[in-house]
């Protein structure tokens, strides 16, 4: 045999095994995974091309995919085996993986007990806080806080969790909040402070998870429509008022990634009109063109000639004696 041929054959075998390795893993084939481990062709500490651990690969498939009860049971069995192989979850579950798990658990609101058991396995076997650098509170909206998985996370006393955070690392200095957090701050004091600090604001709409893709006003309109709860509607209304008082123009068009009309920029006023009547009344476009004020008389319309006559009359009565001469000359030019 040519020297080194045996080593070359072994490396080729390893390469072929690695290529099919994830296939066995993603099918939750515990028997095949054990065989590969025993043959030293694979290790429970292996990672895939994007550096996810085997435990993370199984967890993310378990929480992301729609699986039958049989596959879920096989996944939990494989997960338990991998956890036992690693002797504690240290540097095995990243904050990215935990965020993906919580995001998908929140989006699907699946209360399947096997997923809850998988989370319990993580909590009981981690050797460091699996929620470190994870904005857990943003994932727990009113709709999901009573699911079995999130009840488990809330009631556990092993790891410290920050429930009131309004930021995520990937969104920079943005200020985010879901409906549950809004109800804990009904007058929007924290949101108002963030707006004054020029932080980008967005309400979390369930179908999008944690995302700043929606503009601040669009997200509030959509949440007000989808919530179905009067108190959340009022919270959204207060927050829209704060945005308007701080210079937000609801007539400006903006693209909103991920929504059906993303390719067509749509202003918040037009978006509101496309929703329910109650939502449309929150941002009636005529309001922002002064029509109601004209009709009620609180805002009067005058021709240029009428403005000129009124200006001369006020000038003769000494209304403008405190205005610098340069500014007065400019006012004269503007009214002709």
GROMACS .gro file of C-alpha atoms in nm:
model
  336
    1UNK     CA    1   0.000   0.000   0.000
    2UNK     CA    2   0.123   0.349  -0.081
    3UNK     CA    3   0.248   0.526   0.236
    4UNK     CA    4  -0.018   0.755   0.374
    5UNK     CA    5  -0.293   0.593   0.167
    6UNK     CA    6  -0.470   0.464   0.476
    7UNK     CA    7  -0.472   0.813   0.627
    8UNK     CA    8  -0.597   0.954   0.296
    9UNK     CA    9  -0.879   0.699   0.283
   10UNK     CA   10  -0.973   0.784   0.642
   11UNK     CA   11  -0.985   1.157   0.566
   12UNK     CA   12  -1.202   1.091   0.260
   13UNK     CA   13  -1.435   0.879   0.471
   14UNK     CA   14  -1.454   1.156   0.730
   15UNK     CA   15  -1.536   1.411   0.459
   16UNK     CA   16  -1.816   1.193   0.320
   17UNK     CA   17  -1.951   1.134   0.670
   18UNK     CA   18  -1.952   1.506   0.745
   19UNK     CA   19  -2.150   1.574   0.429
   20UNK     CA   20  -2.427   1.336   0.535
   21UNK     CA   21  -2.386   1.405   0.905
   22UNK     CA   22  -2.638   1.687   0.927
   23UNK     CA   23  -2.887   1.482   0.728
   24UNK     CA   24  -2.890   1.222   1.005
   25UNK     CA   25  -2.901   1.497   1.265
   26UNK     CA   26  -3.189   1.683   1.101
   27UNK     CA   27  -3.386   1.360   1.072
   28UNK     CA   28  -3.328   1.313   1.445
   29UNK     CA   29  -3.173   0.969   1.375
   30UNK     CA   30  -3.034   0.892   1.719
   31UNK     CA   31  -2.910   0.545   1.621
   32UNK     CA   32  -2.701   0.675   1.332
   33UNK     CA   33  -2.564   0.965   1.535
   34UNK     CA   34  -2.456   0.722   1.810
   35UNK     CA   35  -2.288   0.501   1.549
   36UNK     CA   36  -2.090   0.796   1.411
   37UNK     CA   37  -1.984   0.897   1.761
   38UNK     CA   38  -1.875   0.544   1.853
   39UNK     CA   39  -1.676   0.514   1.529
   40UNK     CA   40  -1.508   0.848   1.609
   41UNK     CA   41  -1.634   0.984   1.279
   42UNK     CA   42  -1.819   1.263   1.457
   43UNK     CA   43  -1.825   1.436   1.792
   44UNK     CA   44  -2.099   1.596   2.006
   45UNK     CA   45  -1.882   1.910   2.000
   46UNK     CA   46  -1.888   1.942   1.620
   47UNK     CA   47  -2.024   2.259   1.462
   48UNK     CA   48  -2.174   2.328   1.121
   49UNK     CA   49  -2.055   2.577   0.858
   50UNK     CA   50  -2.208   2.875   1.038
   51UNK     CA   51  -2.060   2.760   1.370
   52UNK     CA   52  -2.381   2.633   1.528
   53UNK     CA   53  -2.337   2.349   1.775
   54UNK     CA   54  -2.522   2.021   1.717
   55UNK     CA   55  -2.755   2.105   2.005
   56UNK     CA   56  -2.836   2.440   1.843
   57UNK     CA   57  -2.903   2.272   1.507
   58UNK     CA   58  -3.155   2.034   1.667
   59UNK     CA   59  -3.315   2.306   1.880
   60UNK     CA   60  -3.361   2.547   1.591
   61UNK     CA   61  -3.518   2.279   1.372
   62UNK     CA   62  -3.744   2.175   1.659
   63UNK     CA   63  -3.871   2.530   1.709
   64UNK     CA   64  -3.867   2.653   1.349
   65UNK     CA   65  -4.028   2.364   1.162
   66UNK     CA   66  -4.377   2.221   1.170
   67UNK     CA   67  -4.308   1.871   1.296
   68UNK     CA   68  -4.528   1.572   1.367
   69UNK     CA   69  -4.558   1.452   1.725
   70UNK     CA   70  -4.339   1.153   1.632
   71UNK     CA   71  -4.058   1.372   1.496
   72UNK     CA   72  -4.081   1.603   1.797
   73UNK     CA   73  -4.044   1.305   2.027
   74UNK     CA   74  -3.738   1.186   1.831
   75UNK     CA   75  -3.592   1.537   1.841
   76UNK     CA   76  -3.629   1.556   2.219
   77UNK     CA   77  -3.468   1.213   2.258
   78UNK     CA   78  -3.171   1.318   2.041
   79UNK     CA   79  -3.146   1.650   2.224
   80UNK     CA   80  -3.134   1.473   2.561
   81UNK     CA   81  -2.857   1.244   2.433
   82UNK     CA   82  -2.649   1.538   2.305
   83UNK     CA   83  -2.693   1.732   2.630
   84UNK     CA   84  -2.573   1.429   2.829
   85UNK     CA   85  -2.273   1.395   2.594
   86UNK     CA   86  -2.162   1.753   2.649
   87UNK     CA   87  -2.181   1.739   3.031
   88UNK     CA   88  -2.358   2.071   3.063
   89UNK     CA   89  -2.440   2.342   2.813
   90UNK     CA   90  -2.140   2.572   2.829
   91UNK     CA   91  -2.068   2.772   2.511
   92UNK     CA   92  -2.310   2.537   2.334
   93UNK     CA   93  -2.617   2.762   2.314
   94UNK     CA   94  -2.556   3.115   2.184
   95UNK     CA   95  -2.773   3.421   2.243
   96UNK     CA   96  -2.853   3.405   1.869
   97UNK     CA   97  -2.991   3.053   1.904
   98UNK     CA   98  -3.195   3.144   2.213
   99UNK     CA   99  -3.337   3.449   2.032
  100UNK     CA  100  -3.441   3.229   1.737
  101UNK     CA  101  -3.606   2.980   1.975
  102UNK     CA  102  -3.801   3.249   2.159
  103UNK     CA  103  -3.896   3.435   1.840
  104UNK     CA  104  -4.040   3.124   1.678
  105UNK     CA  105  -4.210   3.014   1.997
  106UNK     CA  106  -4.375   3.356   2.014
  107UNK     CA  107  -4.476   3.363   1.648
  108UNK     CA  108  -4.635   3.020   1.638
  109UNK     CA  109  -4.769   3.030   1.996
  110UNK     CA  110  -4.731   2.652   1.992
  111UNK     CA  111  -4.795   2.511   2.338
  112UNK     CA  112  -4.675   2.161   2.246
  113UNK     CA  113  -4.538   2.012   2.568
  114UNK     CA  114  -4.240   1.856   2.389
  115UNK     CA  115  -4.109   2.202   2.301
  116UNK     CA  116  -4.163   2.307   2.661
  117UNK     CA  117  -3.970   1.997   2.772
  118UNK     CA  118  -3.686   2.098   2.539
  119UNK     CA  119  -3.671   2.442   2.704
  120UNK     CA  120  -3.677   2.278   3.048
  121UNK     CA  121  -3.379   2.064   2.939
  122UNK     CA  122  -3.188   2.379   2.846
  123UNK     CA  123  -3.270   2.557   3.173
  124UNK     CA  124  -3.176   2.264   3.393
  125UNK     CA  125  -2.850   2.174   3.218
  126UNK     CA  126  -2.694   2.507   3.127
  127UNK     CA  127  -2.383   2.604   3.322
  128UNK     CA  128  -2.419   2.973   3.236
  129UNK     CA  129  -2.720   3.197   3.184
  130UNK     CA  130  -2.875   3.099   2.846
  131UNK     CA  131  -3.067   3.429   2.845
  132UNK     CA  132  -2.761   3.650   2.872
  133UNK     CA  133  -2.771   3.923   2.604
  134UNK     CA  134  -3.122   3.807   2.502
  135UNK     CA  135  -3.409   4.060   2.514
  136UNK     CA  136  -3.655   3.804   2.653
  137UNK     CA  137  -3.922   4.058   2.748
  138UNK     CA  138  -3.967   4.173   2.388
  139UNK     CA  139  -4.071   3.822   2.284
  140UNK     CA  140  -4.337   3.786   2.552
  141UNK     CA  141  -4.647   3.964   2.424
  142UNK     CA  142  -4.996   3.941   2.573
  143UNK     CA  143  -5.084   3.661   2.332
  144UNK     CA  144  -4.799   3.433   2.434
  145UNK     CA  145  -4.727   3.507   2.800
  146UNK     CA  146  -4.958   3.228   2.917
  147UNK     CA  147  -4.834   2.954   2.685
  148UNK     CA  148  -4.673   2.665   2.870
  149UNK     CA  149  -4.326   2.746   2.735
  150UNK     CA  150  -4.327   3.109   2.843
  151UNK     CA  151  -4.487   3.027   3.176
  152UNK     CA  152  -4.195   2.791   3.235
  153UNK     CA  153  -3.947   3.067   3.148
  154UNK     CA  154  -4.125   3.319   3.374
  155UNK     CA  155  -4.154   3.087   3.674
  156UNK     CA  156  -3.802   2.942   3.665
  157UNK     CA  157  -3.571   3.083   3.931
  158UNK     CA  158  -3.241   2.940   3.808
  159UNK     CA  159  -3.144   3.221   3.572
  160UNK     CA  160  -3.192   3.595   3.592
  161UNK     CA  161  -3.397   3.743   3.308
  162UNK     CA  162  -3.440   4.107   3.206
  163UNK     CA  163  -3.811   4.147   3.130
  164UNK     CA  164  -3.831   4.522   3.077
  165UNK     CA  165  -3.562   4.579   2.816
  166UNK     CA  166  -3.668   4.776   2.507
  167UNK     CA  167  -3.360   4.724   2.292
  168UNK     CA  168  -3.190   4.446   2.101
  169UNK     CA  169  -2.827   4.450   2.000
  170UNK     CA  170  -2.902   4.408   1.629
  171UNK     CA  171  -3.127   4.717   1.626
  172UNK     CA  172  -2.872   4.960   1.771
  173UNK     CA  173  -3.030   5.233   1.983
  174UNK     CA  174  -3.386   5.167   1.869
  175UNK     CA  175  -3.668   5.163   2.124
  176UNK     CA  176  -3.904   4.867   2.080
  177UNK     CA  177  -4.205   4.754   2.279
  178UNK     CA  178  -4.481   4.497   2.252
  179UNK     CA  179  -4.840   4.521   2.373
  180UNK     CA  180  -4.760   4.374   2.716
  181UNK     CA  181  -4.491   4.635   2.774
  182UNK     CA  182  -4.724   4.912   2.655
  183UNK     CA  183  -4.978   4.822   2.922
  184UNK     CA  184  -4.705   4.849   3.187
  185UNK     CA  185  -4.640   5.206   3.064
  186UNK     CA  186  -4.984   5.324   2.946
  187UNK     CA  187  -4.888   5.692   2.930
  188UNK     CA  188  -4.583   5.611   2.719
  189UNK     CA  189  -4.337   5.788   2.949
  190UNK     CA  190  -4.044   5.565   2.848
  191UNK     CA  191  -4.135   5.584   2.480
  192UNK     CA  192  -4.163   5.965   2.498
  193UNK     CA  193  -3.819   5.984   2.658
  194UNK     CA  194  -3.675   5.767   2.379
  195UNK     CA  195  -3.834   5.987   2.109
  196UNK     CA  196  -3.685   6.298   2.269
  197UNK     CA  197  -3.347   6.123   2.255
  198UNK     CA  198  -3.400   6.075   1.877
  199UNK     CA  199  -3.412   5.696   1.910
  200UNK     CA  200  -3.595   5.509   1.635
  201UNK     CA  201  -3.924   5.375   1.768
  202UNK     CA  202  -4.126   5.074   1.658
  203UNK     CA  203  -4.408   4.873   1.811
  204UNK     CA  204  -4.364   4.497   1.777
  205UNK     CA  205  -4.620   4.341   1.546
  206UNK     CA  206  -4.654   3.969   1.617
  207UNK     CA  207  -4.627   3.841   1.259
  208UNK     CA  208  -4.289   4.010   1.218
  209UNK     CA  209  -4.131   3.927   1.549
  210UNK     CA  210  -3.872   4.176   1.673
  211UNK     CA  211  -3.813   4.395   1.373
  212UNK     CA  212  -3.773   4.764   1.295
  213UNK     CA  213  -3.878   4.710   0.935
  214UNK     CA  214  -4.210   4.884   0.998
  215UNK     CA  215  -4.200   5.258   1.044
  216UNK     CA  216  -4.300   5.382   1.389
  217UNK     CA  217  -4.647   5.501   1.282
  218UNK     CA  218  -4.720   5.203   1.057
  219UNK     CA  219  -4.634   4.960   1.337
  220UNK     CA  220  -4.868   5.135   1.583
  221UNK     CA  221  -5.154   5.138   1.333
  222UNK     CA  222  -5.108   4.769   1.260
  223UNK     CA  223  -5.085   4.675   1.627
  224UNK     CA  224  -5.396   4.883   1.708
  225UNK     CA  225  -5.586   4.691   1.440
  226UNK     CA  226  -5.461   4.342   1.529
  227UNK     CA  227  -5.473   4.360   1.907
  228UNK     CA  228  -5.851   4.370   1.947
  229UNK     CA  229  -5.809   4.510   2.298
  230UNK     CA  230  -5.936   4.855   2.387
  231UNK     CA  231  -5.655   4.928   2.632
  232UNK     CA  232  -5.389   4.844   2.372
  233UNK     CA  233  -5.572   5.059   2.116
  234UNK     CA  234  -5.554   5.354   2.356
  235UNK     CA  235  -5.184   5.290   2.421
  236UNK     CA  236  -5.121   5.303   2.046
  237UNK     CA  237  -5.325   5.623   2.019
  238UNK     CA  238  -5.120   5.794   2.292
  239UNK     CA  239  -4.796   5.692   2.123
  240UNK     CA  240  -4.911   5.823   1.786
  241UNK     CA  241  -4.997   6.155   1.949
  242UNK     CA  242  -4.645   6.174   2.092
  243UNK     CA  243  -4.494   6.110   1.749
  244UNK     CA  244  -4.714   6.378   1.590
  245UNK     CA  245  -4.632   6.632   1.862
  246UNK     CA  246  -4.263   6.566   1.804
  247UNK     CA  247  -4.271   6.645   1.435
  248UNK     CA  248  -4.362   6.314   1.272
  249UNK     CA  249  -4.542   6.386   0.943
  250UNK     CA  250  -4.801   6.109   0.879
  251UNK     CA  251  -4.823   6.204   0.511
  252UNK     CA  252  -4.466   6.100   0.434
  253UNK     CA  253  -4.443   5.781   0.233
  254UNK     CA  254  -4.211   5.505   0.350
  255UNK     CA  255  -4.135   5.152   0.238
  256UNK     CA  256  -4.215   4.879   0.485
  257UNK     CA  257  -4.019   4.558   0.416
  258UNK     CA  258  -4.207   4.232   0.453
  259UNK     CA  259  -4.558   4.364   0.395
  260UNK     CA  260  -4.756   4.290   0.074
  261UNK     CA  261  -4.742   4.653  -0.039
  262UNK     CA  262  -4.370   4.693   0.037
  263UNK     CA  263  -4.286   4.776  -0.323
  264UNK     CA  264  -4.533   5.066  -0.312
  265UNK     CA  265  -4.444   5.334  -0.058
  266UNK     CA  266  -4.749   5.419   0.148
  267UNK     CA  267  -4.792   5.702   0.396
  268UNK     CA  268  -4.935   5.623   0.743
  269UNK     CA  269  -5.249   5.823   0.655
  270UNK     CA  270  -5.309   5.611   0.343
  271UNK     CA  271  -5.224   5.294   0.534
  272UNK     CA  272  -5.473   5.385   0.809
  273UNK     CA  273  -5.743   5.441   0.547
  274UNK     CA  274  -5.685   5.089   0.413
  275UNK     CA  275  -5.754   4.933   0.755
  276UNK     CA  276  -6.071   4.940   0.962
  277UNK     CA  277  -6.286   5.253   0.996
  278UNK     CA  278  -6.184   5.289   1.361
  279UNK     CA  279  -5.815   5.283   1.266
  280UNK     CA  280  -5.871   5.516   0.970
  281UNK     CA  281  -6.019   5.775   1.205
  282UNK     CA  282  -5.694   5.778   1.403
  283UNK     CA  283  -5.517   5.934   1.106
  284UNK     CA  284  -5.770   6.105   0.882
  285UNK     CA  285  -5.565   6.258   0.601
  286UNK     CA  286  -5.799   6.558   0.572
  287UNK     CA  287  -5.700   6.652   0.926
  288UNK     CA  288  -5.347   6.713   0.805
  289UNK     CA  289  -5.454   6.946   0.524
  290UNK     CA  290  -5.650   7.177   0.756
  291UNK     CA  291  -5.994   7.090   0.613
  292UNK     CA  292  -6.176   7.047   0.949
  293UNK     CA  293  -6.029   7.377   1.076
  294UNK     CA  294  -6.155   7.559   0.767
  295UNK     CA  295  -6.504   7.409   0.798
  296UNK     CA  296  -6.538   7.488   1.168
  297UNK     CA  297  -6.401   7.840   1.132
  298UNK     CA  298  -6.104   7.784   1.364
  299UNK     CA  299  -5.883   7.838   1.060
  300UNK     CA  300  -5.989   8.110   0.812
  301UNK     CA  301  -5.892   8.144   0.448
  302UNK     CA  302  -5.800   8.489   0.311
  303UNK     CA  303  -5.702   8.614  -0.031
  304UNK     CA  304  -5.369   8.794  -0.075
  305UNK     CA  305  -5.554   9.127  -0.106
  306UNK     CA  306  -5.736   9.065   0.223
  307UNK     CA  307  -5.406   8.976   0.391
  308UNK     CA  308  -5.250   9.299   0.257
  309UNK     CA  309  -5.536   9.513   0.391
  310UNK     CA  310  -5.518   9.343   0.732
  311UNK     CA  311  -5.139   9.387   0.746
  312UNK     CA  312  -5.157   9.761   0.670
  313UNK     CA  313  -5.434   9.804   0.925
  314UNK     CA  314  -5.232   9.627   1.198
  315UNK     CA  315  -4.921   9.822   1.101
  316UNK     CA  316  -5.105  10.152   1.148
  317UNK     CA  317  -5.221  10.038   1.492
  318UNK     CA  318  -4.865   9.965   1.608
  319UNK     CA  319  -4.891   9.586   1.624
  320UNK     CA  320  -4.538   9.539   1.488
  321UNK     CA  321  -4.335   9.799   1.678
  322UNK     CA  322  -4.121   9.528   1.845
  323UNK     CA  323  -4.032   9.356   1.517
  324UNK     CA  324  -3.687   9.446   1.370
  325UNK     CA  325  -3.704   9.659   1.058
  326UNK     CA  326  -3.544   9.392   0.840
  327UNK     CA  327  -3.803   9.130   0.940
  328UNK     CA  328  -4.086   9.379   0.886
  329UNK     CA  329  -3.960   9.454   0.534
  330UNK     CA  330  -3.951   9.080   0.460
  331UNK     CA  331  -4.311   9.040   0.583
  332UNK     CA  332  -4.415   9.324   0.352
  333UNK     CA  333  -4.263   9.147   0.053
  334UNK     CA  334  -4.435   8.817   0.136
  335UNK     CA  335  -4.786   8.965   0.131
  336UNK     CA  336  -4.716   9.169  -0.180
   0.00000   0.00000   0.00000
